[in-house]
Amino acid sequence: MQIHWEENGVQHTARWRSEAGMPPPKRVVIADDRTNADVAYRLACEGTALLWRGDFQNARQLLQALARRADHKGKPAKKAKPAKAPATPTEAFHLHRQAQSQRARTLAMLLIPFDADYIIPLRRAPDVKLACNEAYGRYEEPFIASMRELLGLIGAHEWRRTGVEIPALDARIHPHYGVFSPVRGEYVQMVADAPLPKNAGLAFDIGVGTGVLSAVLAKRGVARVIATDQDPRALSCARENLLLLNVDDKVELQVVDMFPEGRAPLVVCNPPWVPARPSSPIEYAVYDPDSRMLRGFLAGLSAHLTPGGEGWLILSDLAEHLGLRPREQLLEWIAAGGLKVVDRIDVRPTHPRAADATDPLHAARAAEVTSLWKLAAA
């Protein structure tokens, strides 16, 4: 896709890049160090993008100013009549997602130019070549992208470099850009602690992600793990992590949507938890439209279990507290898949949002429970 703008009376065109799939803005104006934050925010809310030509660090400060204005917009004035509370948790969820989407669109209106080889032609611009290569791959043509996306690339690069501590592995997992980080350690610990089924010499890991669950199973003594994913970034990330953890000889990665061929005594899956439409590629790890992956796993599990085998479904019940998927629906899908519940291990999440009373979804998050469902063929 191309983005078009006029500068100094001359029409310009460049390639447009957006990992979130946002279309190029139709209206673009030039902005620099003299641009007022209030004016910039008004233009961004109207859908007019600002192509930055000033100091890079000043652009970062402007983005922070836009974020403050966007966050303040949703708060009532001190003397204003309090906003009507959502009638249901489902309404609260949809209003929250709508506000998040609008905020993302507004903040994406501050644009940064890139020359060939990921060089940013602005004063005090950092060297972002390595971060961009990790996220985008090699690319040598000029393009335009949002400042917010660039900062996301830089943050992902730092996260990949430092890694995330996983107590169950006594090691770090290094997430790649676009691959969901295992920051919610409770589900990893459940896989590390749950008793393995008998003769669990082979396991399938459906949706490998960073490779953390495959690594846990391999460290627990499962002789062979076949891990699947259809996202190239996830497979590359898992491959690197498994090599760093010295278990790459025990885990075979396959480019497959859902199950590999054959059967196993243990099949593990941690699908997205919330049946809603994602707004960016990385959100597919959390949001699963119409519960596609969850339903696919439950429908196909029985045919991929050996006699006496177990399927481990790791699932939060947040969707139930939001009114998006009732527990009865989950149980119906389990039964329809020719499965029965052998056991269920529950744990309360410990992530910061669960205790944040200012979160619009606090009531649901405070009640959330993550479960490891042990399923067997009925």
CSV table of N, CA, C and O in Angstrom, one decimal, residues 269-276 283-289 291-294 313-316 325:
chain,number,residue,atom,x,y,z
A,269,CYS,N,-2.9,-27.9,24.9
A,269,CYS,CA,-3.3,-26.7,24.1
A,269,CYS,C,-3.7,-25.5,25.1
A,269,CYS,O,-4.4,-25.7,26.0
A,270,ASN,N,-3.1,-24.4,24.8
A,270,ASN,CA,-3.5,-23.1,25.5
A,270,ASN,C,-4.0,-22.2,24.5
A,270,ASN,O,-3.3,-21.3,24.0
A,271,PRO,N,-5.3,-22.3,24.1
A,271,PRO,CA,-5.9,-21.5,23.0
A,271,PRO,C,-6.2,-20.0,23.5
A,271,PRO,O,-6.1,-19.8,24.7
A,272,PRO,N,-6.4,-19.1,22.6
A,272,PRO,CA,-6.9,-17.8,23.0
A,272,PRO,C,-8.1,-17.9,23.9
A,272,PRO,O,-9.0,-18.8,23.7
A,273,TRP,N,-8.3,-17.0,24.8
A,273,TRP,CA,-9.3,-17.2,25.9
A,273,TRP,C,-10.6,-16.4,25.6
A,273,TRP,O,-11.6,-16.8,26.1
A,274,VAL,N,-10.5,-15.4,24.8
A,274,VAL,CA,-11.7,-14.5,24.6
A,274,VAL,C,-12.2,-14.6,23.2
A,274,VAL,O,-11.5,-14.3,22.3
A,275,PRO,N,-13.5,-15.0,23.1
A,275,PRO,CA,-14.1,-15.1,21.7
A,275,PRO,C,-14.5,-13.7,21.2
A,275,PRO,O,-15.7,-13.3,21.3
A,276,ALA,N,-13.5,-13.0,20.6
A,276,ALA,CA,-13.8,-11.7,20.1
A,276,ALA,C,-12.8,-11.4,19.0
A,276,ALA,O,-11.8,-12.1,18.8
A,283,GLU,N,-2.7,-9.9,18.9
A,283,GLU,CA,-3.9,-10.1,19.7
A,283,GLU,C,-4.6,-11.5,19.4
A,283,GLU,O,-5.5,-11.9,20.2
A,284,TYR,N,-4.2,-12.2,18.4
A,284,TYR,CA,-4.7,-13.5,18.1
A,284,TYR,C,-4.3,-14.5,19.2
A,284,TYR,O,-4.9,-15.5,19.3
A,285,ALA,N,-3.3,-14.2,20.0
A,285,ALA,CA,-3.0,-15.0,21.1
A,285,ALA,C,-4.0,-14.9,22.3
A,285,ALA,O,-4.1,-15.7,23.2
A,286,VAL,N,-4.8,-13.8,22.3
A,286,VAL,CA,-5.8,-13.6,23.3
A,286,VAL,C,-7.2,-13.7,22.8
A,286,VAL,O,-8.1,-14.2,23.5
A,287,TYR,N,-7.5,-13.1,21.6
A,287,TYR,CA,-8.8,-13.1,21.0
A,287,TYR,C,-9.0,-14.1,19.9
A,287,TYR,O,-8.2,-14.2,19.0
A,288,ASP,N,-10.0,-14.9,20.0
A,288,ASP,CA,-10.3,-16.0,19.1
A,288,ASP,C,-11.7,-15.9,18.5
A,288,ASP,O,-12.6,-16.3,19.2
A,289,PRO,N,-11.9,-15.3,17.3
A,289,PRO,CA,-13.2,-15.0,16.8
A,289,PRO,C,-14.1,-16.3,16.8
A,289,PRO,O,-13.6,-17.4,16.2
A,291,SER,N,-14.5,-18.5,18.9
A,291,SER,CA,-13.8,-19.6,19.6
A,291,SER,C,-13.3,-20.7,18.6
A,291,SER,O,-13.4,-21.9,18.9
A,292,ARG,N,-12.8,-20.2,17.5
A,292,ARG,CA,-12.4,-21.2,16.4
A,292,ARG,C,-11.4,-22.2,16.9
A,292,ARG,O,-11.6,-23.4,16.7
A,293,MET,N,-10.3,-21.7,17.5
A,293,MET,CA,-9.3,-22.7,17.9
A,293,MET,C,-9.7,-23.6,19.0
A,293,MET,O,-9.5,-24.8,19.0
A,294,LEU,N,-10.5,-23.0,20.0
A,294,LEU,CA,-11.0,-23.8,21.1
A,294,LEU,C,-11.9,-24.9,20.6
A,294,LEU,O,-11.8,-26.1,21.0
A,313,LEU,N,-6.3,-29.0,28.4
A,313,LEU,CA,-6.8,-27.7,27.9
A,313,LEU,C,-6.6,-26.6,29.0
A,313,LEU,O,-7.1,-26.7,30.1
A,314,ILE,N,-5.7,-25.7,28.7
A,314,ILE,CA,-5.4,-24.6,29.6
A,314,ILE,C,-6.3,-23.4,29.2
A,314,ILE,O,-6.1,-22.8,28.1
A,315,LEU,N,-7.2,-23.0,30.1
A,315,LEU,CA,-8.2,-22.0,29.6
A,315,LEU,C,-8.6,-21.1,30.8
A,315,LEU,O,-8.9,-21.6,31.9
A,316,SER,N,-8.6,-19.8,30.6
A,316,SER,CA,-9.1,-18.9,31.6
A,316,SER,C,-10.7,-18.8,31.4
A,316,SER,O,-11.2,-19.0,30.3
A,325,ARG,N,-19.1,-16.2,26.7
A,325,ARG,CA,-19.2,-17.7,26.4
A,325,ARG,C,-19.5,-18.3,27.8
A,325,ARG,O,-18.7,-18.4,28.7
